[in-house]
Amino acid sequence: MPELIKLSKSCIGKEEKFAVARVLDAGYLGMGQEVMFFEKELEAFFSNNVHVACVNTGTSALHLALQACDIGAGDEVVIPSITYIASFQATSATGAKPIACDIDPKTGCLSLKALRNKITKNTKAIMYVHYASGVGERDSIFAFAKEFNLRVIEDAAHSFGGRYKGKRIGEDADIACFSFDGIKNITCGEGGGVVSSDQKLIDKIRDLRLLGVQKDTEKRYSGQRSWDFDVEEQGWRYHMSNINAAIGREQLKKFDDFSDKRRSLAKLYVEQLKGLPIKTLDLNFDEIVPHIFPILITDQKREFLKEFLYQHDVETGIHYKPNHLLTKYKGIDCPNAEIFGECLLSLPLHVELKAEDVVRVTSLIKKYLEKA
Ligand SMILES: Cc1ncc(COP(=O)(O)O)c(C=O)c1O
């Protein structure tokens, strides 16, 4: 029996286990110096052009980024319908209304043309999702946001470590949010980060992640905590723990190896799938670091192919069902997103996947297409 090829997987070694043991032995498990070091190391990773605040998930990074931009009840945030539900839920958690917008089917990212029709007097921000680690029409969307005086919060959960025009994603952002959950480009177990060159905004997020307690971060980084403090705003218990930061620090050291591996597997998929009646996305694998590998298969074949692969021990996924089709976020049609959502199938991609696995998956796809 061939071994199951998993869709995604955490890649953890003895270094992460030792790092966690070190934190457990030190006996300070909550937010302290490990988080401070991880933030500093991340800032260096982004060439020290930005400040970083680490939190407990990518979802809370988005929530706090929006809140720190004073986005709340009565405001609208435009979001591509093809994204993880986290982008929508983080927005509605602020009291603002997420407005689902159509996508560019070549990239799965927000369509500028569709965005133009979604702007109202209440629009405050665009949540720009780096679908499958891609950048889509980022430049045009940023120019549009500037023209209409809108904030851009980049949901870069998929694209940690990738580059665009030579700069790391996040380096020249208004605000970029990353996820370090178990299967992302690097993991903390669970975790997230907000990246911005705006020091005031990051300081505000540092207070908001600790229930709004002012300047508690500095205290915790020196092994103390605040007893006499003030709170001016609703905050949340969203900070990162030393345990999670210790895992993230070890993963960051392995990032170059991880990214080489992800890129070469994605390139191999593209090569192996050439000439088949299957679409892949328009992505530059020399710059981006792919988190997922979606393909598009038409004529209602997706479900059959998914089942065929599963019967042959290959796990696949669907990233994502369009959010405007969910009861909570029902809205105006996004026709491209609907077709895209019906054709999507994510093939296995993770650091422990082997080239032979990619060949096995693509051979099975070829076999299926010959039969179908
Ligand atoms: C596009 C997108 N946004 C946000 C998130 C939320 O990140 P987290 O799972 O760390 O909360 C994810 C996680 O998968 C994601 O894929």
Short mmCIF file of C-alpha atoms in Angstrom, two decimals, residues 4-340:
data_model
loop_
_atom_site.label_atom_id
_atom_site.label_comp_id
_atom_site.label_asym_id
_atom_site.label_seq_id
_atom_site.Cartn_x
_atom_site.Cartn_y
_atom_site.Cartn_z
CA LEU A 4 -0.90 8.64 2.08
CA ILE A 5 0.39 11.84 0.48
CA LYS A 6 -0.86 14.56 2.78
CA LEU A 7 -2.18 17.89 1.52
CA SER A 8 -0.19 19.86 4.08
CA LYS A 9 1.94 19.14 7.11
CA SER A 10 3.91 20.81 9.91
CA CYS A 11 7.64 20.28 9.53
CA ILE A 12 9.18 20.25 13.00
CA GLY A 13 12.63 18.97 13.97
CA LYS A 14 14.66 18.41 17.09
CA GLU A 15 15.66 22.11 17.12
CA GLU A 16 12.06 23.20 17.77
CA LYS A 17 11.68 20.49 20.45
CA PHE A 18 14.86 21.68 22.22
CA ALA A 19 13.68 25.30 21.98
CA VAL A 20 10.34 24.45 23.58
CA ALA A 21 12.13 22.45 26.29
CA ARG A 22 14.38 25.47 26.94
CA VAL A 23 11.32 27.68 27.51
CA LEU A 24 9.65 25.06 29.73
CA ASP A 25 12.84 24.71 31.78
CA ALA A 26 13.13 28.48 32.17
CA GLY A 27 9.60 28.47 33.57
CA TYR A 28 8.32 31.65 31.87
CA LEU A 29 5.77 30.38 29.39
CA GLY A 30 3.69 33.45 28.60
CA MET A 31 4.78 36.51 26.64
CA GLY A 32 8.34 37.49 27.47
CA GLN A 33 11.80 37.69 25.97
CA GLU A 34 11.36 34.88 23.42
CA VAL A 35 8.63 36.96 21.79
CA MET A 36 10.83 40.06 21.91
CA PHE A 37 13.70 38.17 20.20
CA PHE A 38 11.38 36.67 17.61
CA GLU A 39 10.03 40.14 16.76
CA LYS A 40 13.57 41.52 16.44
CA GLU A 41 14.63 38.60 14.23
CA LEU A 42 11.57 39.11 12.05
CA GLU A 43 12.36 42.82 11.74
CA ALA A 44 15.88 41.92 10.56
CA PHE A 45 14.34 39.42 8.11
CA PHE A 46 12.40 42.36 6.63
CA SER A 47 15.70 44.36 6.39
CA ASN A 48 14.79 46.43 9.47
CA ASN A 49 12.44 48.57 7.35
CA VAL A 50 9.42 47.67 9.48
CA HIS A 51 8.22 47.01 13.02
CA VAL A 52 6.59 43.71 13.99
CA ALA A 53 4.03 42.79 16.65
CA CYS A 54 3.49 39.07 17.21
CA VAL A 55 0.10 37.70 18.21
CA ASN A 56 -1.52 34.32 18.77
CA THR A 57 -3.05 33.78 15.27
CA GLY A 58 -3.19 35.30 11.81
CA THR A 59 -6.87 36.01 12.41
CA SER A 60 -6.12 38.14 15.47
CA ALA A 61 -3.36 39.94 13.50
CA LEU A 62 -6.03 40.99 10.97
CA HIS A 63 -8.52 41.93 13.69
CA LEU A 64 -6.00 44.12 15.52
CA ALA A 65 -4.67 45.70 12.30
CA LEU A 66 -8.20 46.79 11.41
CA GLN A 67 -8.93 48.07 14.92
CA ALA A 68 -5.65 49.99 15.03
CA CYS A 69 -6.74 51.76 11.81
CA ASP A 70 -9.91 52.86 13.68
CA ILE A 71 -12.11 50.66 11.51
CA GLY A 72 -15.37 49.69 13.20
CA ALA A 73 -19.17 49.95 13.15
CA GLY A 74 -20.51 51.79 10.10
CA ASP A 75 -17.37 51.16 8.03
CA GLU A 76 -16.98 48.87 5.04
CA VAL A 77 -13.92 46.81 4.12
CA VAL A 78 -13.68 45.32 0.61
CA ILE A 79 -12.35 41.74 0.58
CA PRO A 80 -11.94 39.26 -2.30
CA SER A 81 -14.53 36.52 -1.97
CA ILE A 82 -11.88 33.81 -2.49
CA THR A 83 -10.09 33.78 0.85
CA TYR A 84 -10.14 31.89 4.11
CA ILE A 85 -13.12 32.77 6.30
CA ALA A 86 -10.63 34.40 8.72
CA SER A 87 -10.41 37.54 6.52
CA PHE A 88 -14.18 38.04 6.77
CA GLN A 89 -14.58 37.07 10.44
CA ALA A 90 -11.70 39.31 11.55
CA THR A 91 -13.41 42.21 9.77
CA SER A 92 -16.88 41.63 11.20
CA ALA A 93 -15.30 41.23 14.67
CA THR A 94 -14.50 44.97 14.54
CA GLY A 95 -18.17 45.82 13.83
CA ALA A 96 -17.30 46.80 10.23
CA LYS A 97 -19.04 45.21 7.25
CA PRO A 98 -16.98 42.93 4.98
CA ILE A 99 -17.91 43.58 1.34
CA ALA A 100 -17.23 40.55 -0.86
CA CYS A 101 -15.60 41.45 -4.15
CA ASP A 102 -14.91 39.49 -7.31
CA ILE A 103 -11.48 38.15 -8.26
CA ASP A 104 -9.21 37.96 -11.28
CA PRO A 105 -9.48 34.32 -12.38
CA LYS A 106 -5.87 34.29 -13.59
CA THR A 107 -4.54 34.86 -10.06
CA GLY A 108 -7.42 34.40 -7.59
CA CYS A 109 -6.60 37.86 -6.20
CA LEU A 110 -8.87 40.91 -5.93
CA SER A 111 -9.99 42.32 -9.28
CA LEU A 112 -9.42 46.06 -9.68
CA LYS A 113 -12.30 46.29 -12.13
CA ALA A 114 -14.70 44.69 -9.63
CA LEU A 115 -13.27 46.76 -6.76
CA ARG A 116 -14.24 50.04 -8.48
CA ASN A 117 -17.94 49.09 -8.16
CA LYS A 118 -17.70 48.26 -4.47
CA ILE A 119 -16.56 51.64 -3.18
CA THR A 120 -19.16 53.63 -1.21
CA LYS A 121 -18.91 56.61 1.14
CA ASN A 122 -18.49 54.08 3.97
CA THR A 123 -15.50 52.23 2.48
CA LYS A 124 -12.49 52.61 4.79
CA ALA A 125 -10.12 49.89 3.68
CA ILE A 126 -9.25 47.13 1.27
CA MET A 127 -8.13 43.79 2.62
CA TYR A 128 -5.72 42.60 -0.04
CA VAL A 129 -5.35 38.82 0.13
CA HIS A 130 -2.21 37.25 -1.35
CA TYR A 131 -4.09 34.25 -2.71
CA ALA A 132 -1.79 31.20 -3.02
CA SER A 133 1.09 33.59 -2.16
CA GLY A 134 0.53 35.63 -5.33
CA VAL A 135 0.59 39.41 -5.67
CA GLY A 136 -2.02 39.86 -8.43
CA GLU A 137 -2.69 43.49 -9.34
CA ARG A 138 -1.06 44.81 -6.17
CA ASP A 139 0.45 47.97 -7.68
CA SER A 140 -2.80 49.10 -9.32
CA ILE A 141 -4.80 48.32 -6.18
CA PHE A 142 -2.37 50.37 -4.04
CA ALA A 143 -2.59 53.30 -6.50
CA PHE A 144 -6.38 53.05 -6.40
CA ALA A 145 -6.38 53.01 -2.57
CA LYS A 146 -4.19 56.11 -2.52
CA GLU A 147 -6.53 57.93 -4.89
CA PHE A 148 -9.54 57.15 -2.66
CA ASN A 149 -7.68 57.58 0.62
CA LEU A 150 -8.24 53.99 1.73
CA ARG A 151 -6.07 51.88 4.03
CA VAL A 152 -4.74 48.61 2.61
CA ILE A 153 -4.44 45.75 5.05
CA GLU A 154 -2.59 42.94 3.31
CA ASP A 155 -3.71 39.48 4.32
CA ALA A 156 -0.36 37.89 3.58
CA ALA A 157 -1.11 34.70 5.53
CA HIS A 158 -0.03 32.63 2.51
CA SER A 159 3.00 34.60 1.51
CA PHE A 160 5.50 34.80 4.35
CA GLY A 161 9.02 35.25 3.00
CA GLY A 162 8.03 35.84 -0.60
CA ARG A 163 9.33 38.79 -2.59
CA TYR A 164 7.77 41.25 -4.99
CA LYS A 165 10.07 43.33 -7.18
CA GLY A 166 12.95 42.27 -4.98
CA LYS A 167 11.39 43.36 -1.67
CA ARG A 168 9.99 40.99 0.90
CA ILE A 169 6.20 40.98 1.05
CA GLY A 170 5.47 43.28 4.02
CA GLU A 171 8.59 45.42 3.61
CA ASP A 172 6.79 48.24 1.81
CA ALA A 173 3.29 47.50 3.10
CA ASP A 174 0.82 49.88 4.67
CA ILE A 175 0.08 47.00 7.05
CA ALA A 176 0.71 43.31 6.33
CA CYS A 177 -0.57 40.42 8.44
CA PHE A 178 1.00 36.97 8.49
CA SER A 179 -0.08 33.62 9.90
CA PHE A 180 2.29 31.20 11.58
CA ASP A 181 -0.23 28.40 12.06
CA GLY A 182 0.85 24.77 11.88
CA ILE A 183 1.09 24.46 8.09
CA LYS A 184 2.23 27.90 6.94
CA ASN A 185 5.59 28.81 5.32
CA ILE A 186 6.97 28.95 8.85
CA THR A 187 5.05 27.88 11.94
CA CYS A 188 4.94 28.79 15.61
CA GLY A 189 2.41 25.99 16.26
CA GLU A 190 -0.13 28.81 16.19
CA GLY A 191 0.78 32.43 15.71
CA GLY A 192 0.52 35.58 13.70
CA GLY A 193 2.34 38.84 13.06
CA VAL A 194 1.47 42.40 12.08
CA VAL A 195 4.15 44.18 10.06
CA SER A 196 4.20 47.92 9.37
CA SER A 197 6.62 50.80 9.05
CA ASP A 198 4.21 52.84 11.19
CA GLN A 199 5.71 52.62 14.71
CA LYS A 200 2.64 54.21 16.34
CA LEU A 201 0.33 51.65 14.79
CA ILE A 202 2.51 48.77 15.96
CA ASP A 203 2.69 50.29 19.48
CA LYS A 204 -1.09 50.46 19.54
CA ILE A 205 -1.34 46.81 18.47
CA ARG A 206 1.12 45.89 21.25
CA ASP A 207 -1.31 47.39 23.78
CA LEU A 208 -4.43 45.93 22.13
CA ARG A 209 -2.99 42.37 22.19
CA LEU A 210 -2.68 42.62 25.99
CA LEU A 211 -6.28 43.59 26.79
CA GLY A 212 -5.50 47.25 26.06
CA VAL A 213 -3.11 47.54 29.03
CA GLN A 214 -0.83 50.42 28.11
CA LYS A 215 2.88 49.68 27.71
CA ASP A 216 2.59 46.22 29.24
CA THR A 217 4.73 44.82 26.39
CA GLU A 218 7.89 46.61 27.63
CA LYS A 219 7.30 45.32 31.16
CA ARG A 220 6.83 41.73 30.01
CA TYR A 221 9.94 41.89 27.83
CA SER A 222 11.96 42.69 30.96
CA GLY A 223 10.37 39.90 33.00
CA GLN A 224 7.92 42.11 34.90
CA ARG A 225 4.29 43.07 34.49
CA SER A 226 2.15 46.16 35.03
CA TRP A 227 0.16 46.48 38.27
CA ASP A 228 -0.69 50.16 38.07
CA PHE A 229 -1.89 50.79 34.53
CA ASP A 230 -4.49 52.49 32.40
CA VAL A 231 -6.73 51.15 29.61
CA GLU A 232 -8.36 53.47 27.09
CA GLU A 233 -9.66 51.04 24.50
CA GLN A 234 -11.23 47.63 24.08
CA GLY A 235 -8.34 45.15 23.94
CA TRP A 236 -8.04 41.39 23.53
CA ARG A 237 -5.94 38.57 24.90
CA TYR A 238 -4.16 37.95 21.63
CA HIS A 239 -0.46 38.05 22.55
CA MET A 240 2.02 35.37 21.50
CA SER A 241 3.49 33.02 24.14
CA ASN A 242 7.19 32.31 24.65
CA ILE A 243 6.52 28.67 23.69
CA ASN A 244 5.16 29.63 20.29
CA ALA A 245 7.87 32.25 19.71
CA ALA A 246 10.60 29.68 20.48
CA ILE A 247 9.22 27.41 17.73
CA GLY A 248 9.00 30.36 15.32
CA ARG A 249 12.62 31.39 15.98
CA GLU A 250 13.89 27.93 14.99
CA GLN A 251 11.63 27.84 11.94
CA LEU A 252 12.92 31.23 10.78
CA LYS A 253 16.46 29.80 10.74
CA LYS A 254 15.23 27.08 8.37
CA PHE A 255 13.34 29.46 6.12
CA ASP A 256 15.81 29.39 3.17
CA ASP A 257 15.68 25.60 3.01
CA PHE A 258 11.89 25.61 3.35
CA SER A 259 11.42 28.18 0.59
CA ASP A 260 13.81 26.39 -1.82
CA LYS A 261 11.88 23.19 -1.27
CA ARG A 262 8.43 24.75 -1.73
CA ARG A 263 9.54 26.58 -4.87
CA SER A 264 11.12 23.56 -6.52
CA LEU A 265 8.07 21.37 -5.82
CA ALA A 266 5.74 24.01 -7.30
CA LYS A 267 7.94 24.32 -10.40
CA LEU A 268 7.90 20.54 -10.79
CA TYR A 269 4.08 20.52 -10.60
CA VAL A 270 3.92 23.17 -13.36
CA GLU A 271 6.32 21.17 -15.54
CA GLN A 272 4.47 17.89 -14.99
CA LEU A 273 1.04 19.40 -15.66
CA LYS A 274 2.05 21.13 -18.90
CA GLY A 275 -0.17 20.27 -21.86
CA LEU A 276 -3.02 18.92 -19.71
CA PRO A 277 -6.54 20.45 -19.76
CA ILE A 278 -5.86 21.97 -16.34
CA LYS A 279 -5.07 25.55 -15.43
CA THR A 280 -2.46 26.68 -12.95
CA LEU A 281 -2.19 30.21 -11.58
CA ASP A 282 -0.04 32.96 -12.99
CA LEU A 283 2.69 32.93 -10.29
CA ASN A 284 6.41 33.73 -10.28
CA PHE A 285 8.02 30.94 -8.27
CA ASP A 286 11.41 32.67 -8.33
CA GLU A 287 9.92 35.41 -6.14
CA ILE A 288 7.00 34.03 -4.19
CA VAL A 289 7.14 31.18 -1.66
CA PRO A 290 4.10 29.01 -2.41
CA HIS A 291 1.98 27.96 0.57
CA ILE A 292 -0.62 26.03 -1.45
CA PHE A 293 -0.74 24.69 -5.02
CA PRO A 294 -4.23 25.09 -6.48
CA ILE A 295 -5.16 23.89 -9.96
CA LEU A 296 -8.37 24.63 -11.84
CA ILE A 297 -10.25 21.80 -13.48
CA THR A 298 -13.44 22.56 -15.42
CA ASP A 299 -16.55 20.68 -16.58
CA GLN A 300 -17.61 19.54 -13.11
CA LYS A 301 -14.67 17.13 -13.01
CA ARG A 302 -13.28 18.53 -9.76
CA GLU A 303 -15.26 16.32 -7.35
CA PHE A 304 -14.51 13.17 -9.35
CA LEU A 305 -10.80 13.95 -9.55
CA LYS A 306 -10.72 14.73 -5.82
CA GLU A 307 -12.33 11.37 -5.05
CA PHE A 308 -10.08 9.51 -7.54
CA LEU A 309 -6.96 10.97 -5.91
CA TYR A 310 -8.26 10.13 -2.44
CA GLN A 311 -8.91 6.52 -3.54
CA HIS A 312 -5.25 6.47 -4.58
CA ASP A 313 -4.00 7.82 -1.24
CA VAL A 314 -3.59 11.46 -2.22
CA GLU A 315 -5.20 14.10 -0.02
CA THR A 316 -6.38 17.32 -1.73
CA GLY A 317 -8.15 20.48 -0.58
CA ILE A 318 -10.38 23.33 -1.75
CA HIS A 319 -9.04 26.81 -1.06
CA TYR A 320 -11.74 28.21 -0.92
CA LYS A 321 -15.52 28.18 -1.12
CA PRO A 322 -16.40 31.82 -1.98
CA ASN A 323 -17.31 33.73 1.17
CA HIS A 324 -20.26 35.53 -0.42
CA LEU A 325 -22.03 32.16 -0.64
CA LEU A 326 -21.93 31.70 3.16
CA THR A 327 -25.11 32.59 5.05
CA LYS A 328 -23.42 35.24 7.22
CA TYR A 329 -21.79 37.03 4.28
CA LYS A 330 -24.42 36.58 1.56
CA GLY A 331 -24.19 39.48 -0.84
CA ILE A 332 -24.02 40.56 -4.40
CA ASP A 333 -22.82 37.99 -6.95
CA CYS A 334 -19.14 37.54 -7.69
CA PRO A 335 -19.38 35.47 -10.89
CA ASN A 336 -15.66 34.84 -11.40
CA ALA A 337 -15.24 33.78 -7.78
CA GLU A 338 -18.15 31.34 -8.15
CA ILE A 339 -16.68 29.62 -11.22
CA PHE A 340 -13.20 29.68 -9.65
#
